[in-house]
């Protein structure tokens, strides 16, 4: 039951989950029987391609398989998690992006140099035999090993841990746990942080490319059959920022959104404007998206005015839509009373004073005298 709740969390409106819930007791009993008799086998994957933030192939399993994954990890997560390095931050309770950002902000002030690594095509490059061997070193229960083996070898080829599997996130962390141990215990590097396949080492003195860096790259290939897509040094004293987890962090304390993150935010805000005025999505979804974007921006320093101003504008319009309805918002907004300016890409108001009276609690009409375009491309 707990595994079902976790697998369905935030997705109960989807048709597959509704179908499962119609005959809930019987469907759950079928899963339990298949596991007890070891007749369970991972279903065929459905593939889809996403392009944000970059092109990736996502593998989607039927809903019953996802319940099995959560049931397995409910037992195994605490056991695996205890073995991980403290600042291995991906997909772990109490960790995450913003704890990693705080760590980088602290260490960048205490050090003068850094070296950043990024593994090339990490999940598609995970070797099935190697990751299953690591699972066997942690667990001895035959049933747990049987289920892990079925999931790991459920995709053709010698490599690939399907992106989209809940189990894949944890197995990816386990796969690189040996790297964490190597860097901390053998190379004796004190300041080190990893988020999935991105990791950074810090030092007060220049980092030896032919020594430490070469040993790390050799370990990745010799032990894990992985290659770095990026490996470069950063002179923190010289003013170079660390580009990590969607942020750029400077030694002088500045924290900015990465340029690609800013672009993504801008495009998403355009889409939310379109969704709000054309009733494409629910107001609750738009509100939750705003909260998420606020959560990202609040960790930046000296770089919030532009993004926050844009979000406040959208939030004010959302407040009107929630209180008076989208139709009223569209009438008040008076899109037919705005001219599109091709130079700025904005809608400039013809009747600013009238709109200010109708929307007296939105002060940005007077400040900007413009509207963000709602067209989304």
CSV table of C-alpha atoms in Angstrom, one decimal:
chain,number,residue,atom,x,y,z
A,1,UNK,CA,0.0,0.0,0.0
A,2,UNK,CA,2.8,2.4,0.9
A,3,UNK,CA,4.6,1.6,-2.4
A,4,UNK,CA,1.4,2.4,-4.3
A,5,UNK,CA,1.0,5.8,-2.6
A,6,UNK,CA,4.6,6.7,-3.5
A,7,UNK,CA,4.3,5.6,-7.1
A,8,UNK,CA,1.0,7.5,-7.5
A,9,UNK,CA,2.0,10.6,-5.7
A,10,UNK,CA,1.1,13.7,-7.7
A,11,UNK,CA,-0.1,11.5,-10.6
A,12,UNK,CA,-3.5,10.3,-9.5
A,13,UNK,CA,-5.3,12.1,-12.4
A,14,UNK,CA,-3.5,9.9,-15.0
A,15,UNK,CA,-5.5,7.3,-16.8
A,16,UNK,CA,-3.2,4.4,-16.0
A,17,UNK,CA,-3.4,5.1,-12.3
A,18,UNK,CA,-7.2,5.5,-12.5
A,19,UNK,CA,-7.5,2.2,-14.3
A,20,UNK,CA,-5.4,0.5,-11.6
A,21,UNK,CA,-7.4,2.0,-8.8
A,22,UNK,CA,-10.8,0.8,-10.3
A,23,UNK,CA,-9.8,-2.8,-9.3
A,24,UNK,CA,-7.3,-1.8,-6.7
A,25,UNK,CA,-7.4,-4.9,-4.4
A,26,UNK,CA,-7.2,-7.4,-7.2
A,27,UNK,CA,-4.4,-5.6,-9.0
A,28,UNK,CA,-2.3,-5.3,-5.9
A,29,UNK,CA,-2.9,-9.0,-5.1
A,30,UNK,CA,-1.6,-9.9,-8.6
A,31,UNK,CA,1.6,-8.0,-8.0
A,32,UNK,CA,2.1,-9.6,-4.6
A,33,UNK,CA,1.5,-13.1,-6.1
A,34,UNK,CA,3.9,-12.5,-8.9
A,35,UNK,CA,6.6,-11.4,-6.5
A,36,UNK,CA,6.0,-14.3,-4.0
A,37,UNK,CA,6.2,-16.9,-6.8
A,38,UNK,CA,9.0,-15.1,-8.6
A,39,UNK,CA,7.0,-14.9,-11.7
A,40,UNK,CA,7.4,-11.2,-11.9
A,41,UNK,CA,9.5,-9.9,-14.8
A,42,UNK,CA,10.0,-6.3,-15.9
A,43,UNK,CA,7.6,-5.1,-18.6
A,44,UNK,CA,8.6,-3.7,-21.9
A,45,UNK,CA,9.7,0.0,-21.8
A,46,UNK,CA,8.0,2.8,-23.6
A,47,UNK,CA,10.5,5.3,-24.9
A,48,UNK,CA,10.1,9.1,-25.2
A,49,UNK,CA,12.5,11.9,-26.0
A,50,UNK,CA,12.8,15.1,-24.1
A,51,UNK,CA,14.8,18.2,-25.1
A,52,UNK,CA,14.9,20.2,-21.8
A,53,UNK,CA,17.5,20.8,-20.5
A,54,UNK,CA,19.1,18.7,-23.2
A,55,UNK,CA,18.1,15.8,-25.4
A,56,UNK,CA,17.5,12.6,-23.4
A,57,UNK,CA,15.7,9.3,-23.9
A,58,UNK,CA,13.3,8.5,-21.1
A,59,UNK,CA,12.2,5.0,-20.4
A,60,UNK,CA,8.7,4.6,-19.0
A,61,UNK,CA,7.4,1.4,-17.4
A,62,UNK,CA,3.7,0.5,-16.7
A,63,UNK,CA,2.3,1.6,-13.4
A,64,UNK,CA,2.5,-1.9,-11.7
A,65,UNK,CA,6.3,-2.0,-12.3
A,66,UNK,CA,6.7,1.3,-10.7
A,67,UNK,CA,4.9,0.0,-7.6
A,68,UNK,CA,7.4,-2.9,-7.5
A,69,UNK,CA,10.4,-0.5,-7.7
A,70,UNK,CA,9.1,1.6,-4.8
A,71,UNK,CA,8.4,-1.5,-2.7
A,72,UNK,CA,12.0,-2.7,-3.3
A,73,UNK,CA,13.6,0.6,-2.5
A,74,UNK,CA,11.4,1.2,0.6
A,75,UNK,CA,13.4,-1.7,2.1
A,76,UNK,CA,16.8,-1.1,0.4
A,77,UNK,CA,17.1,2.7,0.5
A,78,UNK,CA,18.1,3.0,4.2
A,79,UNK,CA,20.7,0.3,3.8
A,80,UNK,CA,22.3,1.8,0.7
A,81,UNK,CA,22.1,5.4,1.9
A,82,UNK,CA,24.2,4.6,5.0
A,83,UNK,CA,27.1,3.6,2.6
A,84,UNK,CA,27.2,6.9,0.7
A,85,UNK,CA,29.5,9.9,1.2
A,86,UNK,CA,27.9,12.8,3.0
A,87,UNK,CA,28.1,15.2,0.1
A,88,UNK,CA,26.8,12.8,-2.5
A,89,UNK,CA,23.7,14.8,-2.9
A,90,UNK,CA,21.6,13.4,-5.8
A,91,UNK,CA,18.2,11.8,-5.1
A,92,UNK,CA,18.7,11.4,-1.3
A,93,UNK,CA,16.4,12.4,1.5
A,94,UNK,CA,17.6,15.6,3.1
A,95,UNK,CA,20.2,16.3,0.4
A,96,UNK,CA,19.5,17.9,-3.0
A,97,UNK,CA,20.5,20.8,-5.2
A,98,UNK,CA,20.4,23.6,-2.6
A,99,UNK,CA,22.4,21.8,0.0
A,100,UNK,CA,25.0,21.3,-2.8
A,101,UNK,CA,24.9,25.0,-3.6
A,102,UNK,CA,25.4,25.9,0.1
A,103,UNK,CA,28.4,23.5,0.2
A,104,UNK,CA,30.0,25.1,-2.9
A,105,UNK,CA,29.4,28.6,-1.5
A,106,UNK,CA,31.2,27.7,1.7
A,107,UNK,CA,34.1,25.9,0.1
A,108,UNK,CA,34.7,28.5,-2.6
A,109,UNK,CA,35.5,31.1,0.1
A,110,UNK,CA,37.9,28.7,1.8
A,111,UNK,CA,39.8,27.6,-1.3
A,112,UNK,CA,41.6,29.2,-4.3
A,113,UNK,CA,41.3,26.5,-7.0
A,114,UNK,CA,38.8,23.9,-8.1
A,115,UNK,CA,38.5,21.2,-10.8
A,116,UNK,CA,35.2,20.2,-12.3
A,117,UNK,CA,34.3,16.9,-13.8
A,118,UNK,CA,31.2,15.7,-15.7
A,119,UNK,CA,30.8,12.1,-16.9
A,120,UNK,CA,29.8,11.6,-20.5
A,121,UNK,CA,26.4,9.9,-21.0
A,122,UNK,CA,26.4,8.6,-17.4
A,123,UNK,CA,23.3,6.5,-17.2
A,124,UNK,CA,23.6,4.9,-20.7
A,125,UNK,CA,27.2,4.0,-19.9
A,126,UNK,CA,26.6,2.2,-16.6
A,127,UNK,CA,27.8,-1.4,-17.0
A,128,UNK,CA,25.2,-4.0,-16.0
A,129,UNK,CA,27.7,-6.5,-14.6
A,130,UNK,CA,29.6,-3.9,-12.6
A,131,UNK,CA,26.5,-2.4,-11.0
A,132,UNK,CA,25.1,-5.8,-10.2
A,133,UNK,CA,28.4,-6.8,-8.6
A,134,UNK,CA,28.1,-3.7,-6.4
A,135,UNK,CA,24.5,-4.7,-5.4
A,136,UNK,CA,25.8,-8.2,-4.5
A,137,UNK,CA,28.4,-6.6,-2.2
A,138,UNK,CA,25.7,-4.8,-0.3
A,139,UNK,CA,22.8,-7.4,-0.2
A,140,UNK,CA,22.9,-11.1,0.4
A,141,UNK,CA,19.2,-11.9,0.5
A,142,UNK,CA,18.4,-14.2,-2.6
A,143,UNK,CA,15.0,-12.6,-3.2
A,144,UNK,CA,16.4,-9.0,-3.2
A,145,UNK,CA,19.2,-10.0,-5.5
A,146,UNK,CA,16.8,-11.8,-7.9
A,147,UNK,CA,14.6,-8.7,-8.1
A,148,UNK,CA,17.6,-6.3,-8.6
A,149,UNK,CA,19.0,-8.6,-11.3
A,150,UNK,CA,15.7,-8.6,-13.2
A,151,UNK,CA,15.5,-4.8,-13.2
A,152,UNK,CA,19.2,-4.2,-14.1
A,153,UNK,CA,19.2,-6.6,-17.0
A,154,UNK,CA,15.7,-5.6,-18.2
A,155,UNK,CA,17.2,-3.6,-21.0
A,156,UNK,CA,19.2,-5.0,-23.9
A,157,UNK,CA,23.0,-4.6,-24.1
A,158,UNK,CA,25.9,-4.6,-21.7
A,159,UNK,CA,25.3,-1.0,-20.6
A,160,UNK,CA,22.4,1.4,-19.8
A,161,UNK,CA,20.5,2.1,-16.7
A,162,UNK,CA,17.2,3.4,-17.9
A,163,UNK,CA,16.5,7.1,-17.1
A,164,UNK,CA,13.0,7.2,-15.6
A,165,UNK,CA,13.3,4.2,-13.4
A,166,UNK,CA,13.2,5.0,-9.7
A,167,UNK,CA,15.7,2.3,-9.0
A,168,UNK,CA,18.1,3.8,-11.5
A,169,UNK,CA,18.7,6.9,-9.4
A,170,UNK,CA,19.9,4.8,-6.5
A,171,UNK,CA,22.0,2.4,-8.6
A,172,UNK,CA,23.7,5.4,-10.2
A,173,UNK,CA,24.7,6.7,-6.8
A,174,UNK,CA,25.9,3.3,-5.8
A,175,UNK,CA,27.9,2.9,-9.0
A,176,UNK,CA,29.9,6.1,-8.2
A,177,UNK,CA,30.2,5.4,-4.5
A,178,UNK,CA,33.6,3.8,-5.2
A,179,UNK,CA,34.7,7.0,-6.8
A,180,UNK,CA,33.8,8.9,-3.6
A,181,UNK,CA,35.8,6.5,-1.5
A,182,UNK,CA,38.8,6.8,-3.9
A,183,UNK,CA,38.8,10.6,-3.8
A,184,UNK,CA,38.3,11.0,-0.1
A,185,UNK,CA,40.4,8.1,1.3
A,186,UNK,CA,43.1,7.4,-1.3
A,187,UNK,CA,43.6,10.9,-2.8
A,188,UNK,CA,42.9,12.5,0.7
A,189,UNK,CA,40.9,15.4,-0.9
A,190,UNK,CA,39.1,17.2,1.9
A,191,UNK,CA,36.7,19.4,0.0
A,192,UNK,CA,34.7,17.4,-2.6
A,193,UNK,CA,31.1,17.4,-3.7
A,194,UNK,CA,29.2,15.3,-6.1
A,195,UNK,CA,25.7,15.5,-7.6
A,196,UNK,CA,25.0,12.5,-9.7
A,197,UNK,CA,27.7,12.5,-12.4
A,198,UNK,CA,28.9,16.1,-11.8
A,199,UNK,CA,31.6,16.5,-9.2
A,200,UNK,CA,34.1,19.1,-8.0
A,201,UNK,CA,37.3,19.0,-6.0
A,202,UNK,CA,38.6,22.1,-4.2
A,203,UNK,CA,42.2,23.0,-3.2
A,204,UNK,CA,44.1,25.9,-1.7
A,205,UNK,CA,47.0,25.3,-4.1
A,206,UNK,CA,46.9,24.6,-7.8
A,207,UNK,CA,45.6,21.2,-8.7
A,208,UNK,CA,48.1,18.9,-10.4
A,209,UNK,CA,46.6,17.9,-13.8
A,210,UNK,CA,49.1,15.1,-14.3
A,211,UNK,CA,48.7,13.8,-10.8
A,212,UNK,CA,45.3,14.0,-9.1
A,213,UNK,CA,43.2,14.7,-12.2
A,214,UNK,CA,44.8,11.9,-14.2
A,215,UNK,CA,44.3,9.4,-11.4
A,216,UNK,CA,40.6,10.3,-11.2
A,217,UNK,CA,40.1,9.9,-14.9
A,218,UNK,CA,42.0,6.6,-14.9
A,219,UNK,CA,39.9,5.4,-12.1
A,220,UNK,CA,36.7,6.3,-13.9
A,221,UNK,CA,37.8,4.2,-16.9
A,222,UNK,CA,39.6,1.3,-15.3
A,223,UNK,CA,37.0,0.6,-12.5
A,224,UNK,CA,33.8,1.9,-14.0
A,225,UNK,CA,34.2,2.1,-17.8
A,226,UNK,CA,33.3,5.8,-17.8
A,227,UNK,CA,34.7,8.8,-19.6
A,228,UNK,CA,34.5,12.5,-18.6
A,229,UNK,CA,32.8,14.8,-21.0
A,230,UNK,CA,34.2,17.8,-19.1
A,231,UNK,CA,37.3,18.2,-17.0
A,232,UNK,CA,38.7,21.6,-16.4
A,233,UNK,CA,40.4,23.7,-13.8
A,234,UNK,CA,38.9,26.9,-12.2
A,235,UNK,CA,41.0,29.7,-10.9
A,236,UNK,CA,38.8,31.0,-8.1
A,237,UNK,CA,41.1,33.9,-7.2
A,238,UNK,CA,41.2,35.1,-10.8
A,239,UNK,CA,37.4,35.6,-10.7
A,240,UNK,CA,36.3,32.5,-12.6
A,241,UNK,CA,32.9,31.2,-11.4
A,242,UNK,CA,32.0,27.6,-10.6
A,243,UNK,CA,29.1,26.5,-12.9
A,244,UNK,CA,27.3,23.8,-10.9
A,245,UNK,CA,23.7,22.7,-10.3
A,246,UNK,CA,22.2,25.4,-12.5
A,247,UNK,CA,24.0,28.3,-10.7
A,248,UNK,CA,27.3,30.2,-11.2
A,249,UNK,CA,29.1,30.8,-7.9
A,250,UNK,CA,31.9,33.4,-7.5
A,251,UNK,CA,34.5,33.7,-4.8
A,252,UNK,CA,33.3,37.2,-3.9
A,253,UNK,CA,29.9,35.8,-2.8
A,254,UNK,CA,27.9,36.4,-5.9
A,255,UNK,CA,25.5,33.6,-7.0
A,256,UNK,CA,23.8,33.8,-10.3
A,257,UNK,CA,21.5,31.6,-12.3
A,258,UNK,CA,23.3,29.9,-15.2
A,259,UNK,CA,22.6,31.5,-18.6
A,260,UNK,CA,20.8,28.4,-19.8
A,261,UNK,CA,18.7,28.4,-16.6
A,262,UNK,CA,17.7,32.1,-17.3
A,263,UNK,CA,16.7,31.3,-20.8
A,264,UNK,CA,14.6,28.3,-19.6
A,265,UNK,CA,12.9,30.5,-17.0
A,266,UNK,CA,12.1,33.1,-19.6
A,267,UNK,CA,10.6,30.6,-21.9
A,268,UNK,CA,8.6,28.9,-19.1
A,269,UNK,CA,7.2,32.3,-17.9
A,270,UNK,CA,6.0,32.9,-21.5
A,271,UNK,CA,4.3,29.6,-21.5
A,272,UNK,CA,2.7,30.2,-18.2
A,273,UNK,CA,1.3,33.5,-19.5
A,274,UNK,CA,-0.1,31.7,-22.4
A,275,UNK,CA,-1.5,28.9,-20.2
A,276,UNK,CA,-3.1,31.4,-17.8
A,277,UNK,CA,-4.9,33.6,-20.4
A,278,UNK,CA,-5.9,30.7,-22.7
A,279,UNK,CA,-7.0,28.3,-19.9
A,280,UNK,CA,-4.6,25.6,-21.1
A,281,UNK,CA,-3.6,24.6,-17.5
A,282,UNK,CA,-5.2,24.8,-14.1
A,283,UNK,CA,-4.4,27.7,-11.8
A,284,UNK,CA,-3.1,25.3,-9.2
A,285,UNK,CA,-0.5,24.0,-11.7
A,286,UNK,CA,0.6,27.6,-12.6
A,287,UNK,CA,0.8,28.5,-8.9
A,288,UNK,CA,2.9,25.4,-8.1
A,289,UNK,CA,5.2,26.3,-11.1
A,290,UNK,CA,5.6,29.8,-9.6
A,291,UNK,CA,6.6,28.5,-6.2
A,292,UNK,CA,9.2,26.2,-7.8
A,293,UNK,CA,10.7,29.1,-9.7
A,294,UNK,CA,10.8,31.3,-6.6
A,295,UNK,CA,12.6,28.4,-4.8
A,296,UNK,CA,15.3,28.5,-7.5
A,297,UNK,CA,15.8,32.3,-7.5
A,298,UNK,CA,15.8,32.9,-3.8
A,299,UNK,CA,19.2,31.2,-3.5
A,300,UNK,CA,20.8,33.7,-5.9
A,301,UNK,CA,22.6,36.8,-4.7
A,302,UNK,CA,22.8,40.1,-6.7
A,303,UNK,CA,21.1,38.6,-9.6
A,304,UNK,CA,17.4,38.5,-8.7
A,305,UNK,CA,15.9,41.7,-9.9
A,306,UNK,CA,15.2,40.7,-13.5
A,307,UNK,CA,13.8,37.2,-12.9
A,308,UNK,CA,11.9,38.2,-9.7
A,309,UNK,CA,10.3,41.2,-11.4
A,310,UNK,CA,9.0,38.9,-14.2
A,311,UNK,CA,7.6,36.4,-11.7
A,312,UNK,CA,5.9,39.1,-9.7
A,313,UNK,CA,4.1,40.3,-12.8
A,314,UNK,CA,2.8,36.9,-13.5
A,315,UNK,CA,1.9,36.3,-9.9
A,316,UNK,CA,-0.2,39.5,-9.8
A,317,UNK,CA,-2.2,38.4,-12.8
A,318,UNK,CA,-2.6,34.9,-11.3
A,319,UNK,CA,-4.0,36.5,-8.2
A,320,UNK,CA,-6.6,38.3,-10.2
A,321,UNK,CA,-7.5,35.2,-12.1
A,322,UNK,CA,-7.9,33.2,-8.9
A,323,UNK,CA,-10.1,35.9,-7.3
A,324,UNK,CA,-12.2,37.1,-10.3
A,325,UNK,CA,-11.7,34.4,-13.0
A,326,UNK,CA,-9.7,34.2,-16.1
A,327,UNK,CA,-12.4,35.8,-18.3
A,328,UNK,CA,-12.4,38.9,-16.1
A,329,UNK,CA,-8.6,39.0,-16.2
A,330,UNK,CA,-8.7,38.9,-20.0
A,331,UNK,CA,-11.3,41.7,-20.1
A,332,UNK,CA,-9.4,43.9,-17.7
A,333,UNK,CA,-6.1,43.1,-19.4
A,334,UNK,CA,-7.6,44.5,-22.6
A,335,UNK,CA,-5.2,42.8,-25.0
A,336,UNK,CA,-7.0,44.7,-27.9
A,337,UNK,CA,-5.7,47.9,-26.3
A,338,UNK,CA,-2.1,47.0,-26.6
A,339,UNK,CA,0.3,47.4,-29.5
A,340,UNK,CA,3.0,44.9,-30.2
A,341,UNK,CA,6.4,46.5,-30.4
A,342,UNK,CA,8.8,44.4,-32.6
A,343,UNK,CA,11.9,46.1,-31.2
A,344,UNK,CA,11.3,45.0,-27.6
A,345,UNK,CA,9.1,42.0,-28.2
A,346,UNK,CA,6.6,43.5,-25.8
A,347,UNK,CA,3.0,44.7,-25.8
A,348,UNK,CA,2.9,48.5,-25.0
A,349,UNK,CA,-0.2,49.9,-23.4
A,350,UNK,CA,-2.3,52.6,-25.2
A,351,UNK,CA,-4.3,53.4,-22.1
A,352,UNK,CA,-2.1,53.1,-19.1
A,353,UNK,CA,-4.1,55.2,-16.7
A,354,UNK,CA,-7.3,53.3,-17.2
A,355,UNK,CA,-5.6,50.0,-16.5
A,356,UNK,CA,-3.9,51.4,-13.4
A,357,UNK,CA,-7.4,52.3,-12.0
A,358,UNK,CA,-8.8,48.9,-12.8
A,359,UNK,CA,-5.8,47.1,-11.4
A,360,UNK,CA,-4.7,49.5,-8.7
A,361,UNK,CA,-2.9,46.8,-6.6
A,362,UNK,CA,-0.6,46.0,-9.5
A,363,UNK,CA,2.1,48.7,-9.4
A,364,UNK,CA,4.1,47.5,-12.3
A,365,UNK,CA,1.9,49.1,-15.0
A,366,UNK,CA,3.2,52.5,-14.0
A,367,UNK,CA,6.8,51.3,-13.6
A,368,UNK,CA,7.2,49.5,-16.9
A,369,UNK,CA,4.4,50.7,-19.1
A,370,UNK,CA,4.6,47.4,-20.9
A,371,UNK,CA,3.3,43.9,-21.0
A,372,UNK,CA,5.1,40.6,-21.5
A,373,UNK,CA,3.9,39.0,-24.7
A,374,UNK,CA,1.8,35.9,-24.2
A,375,UNK,CA,2.8,34.2,-27.5
A,376,UNK,CA,4.7,31.0,-26.7
A,377,UNK,CA,7.0,29.6,-29.2
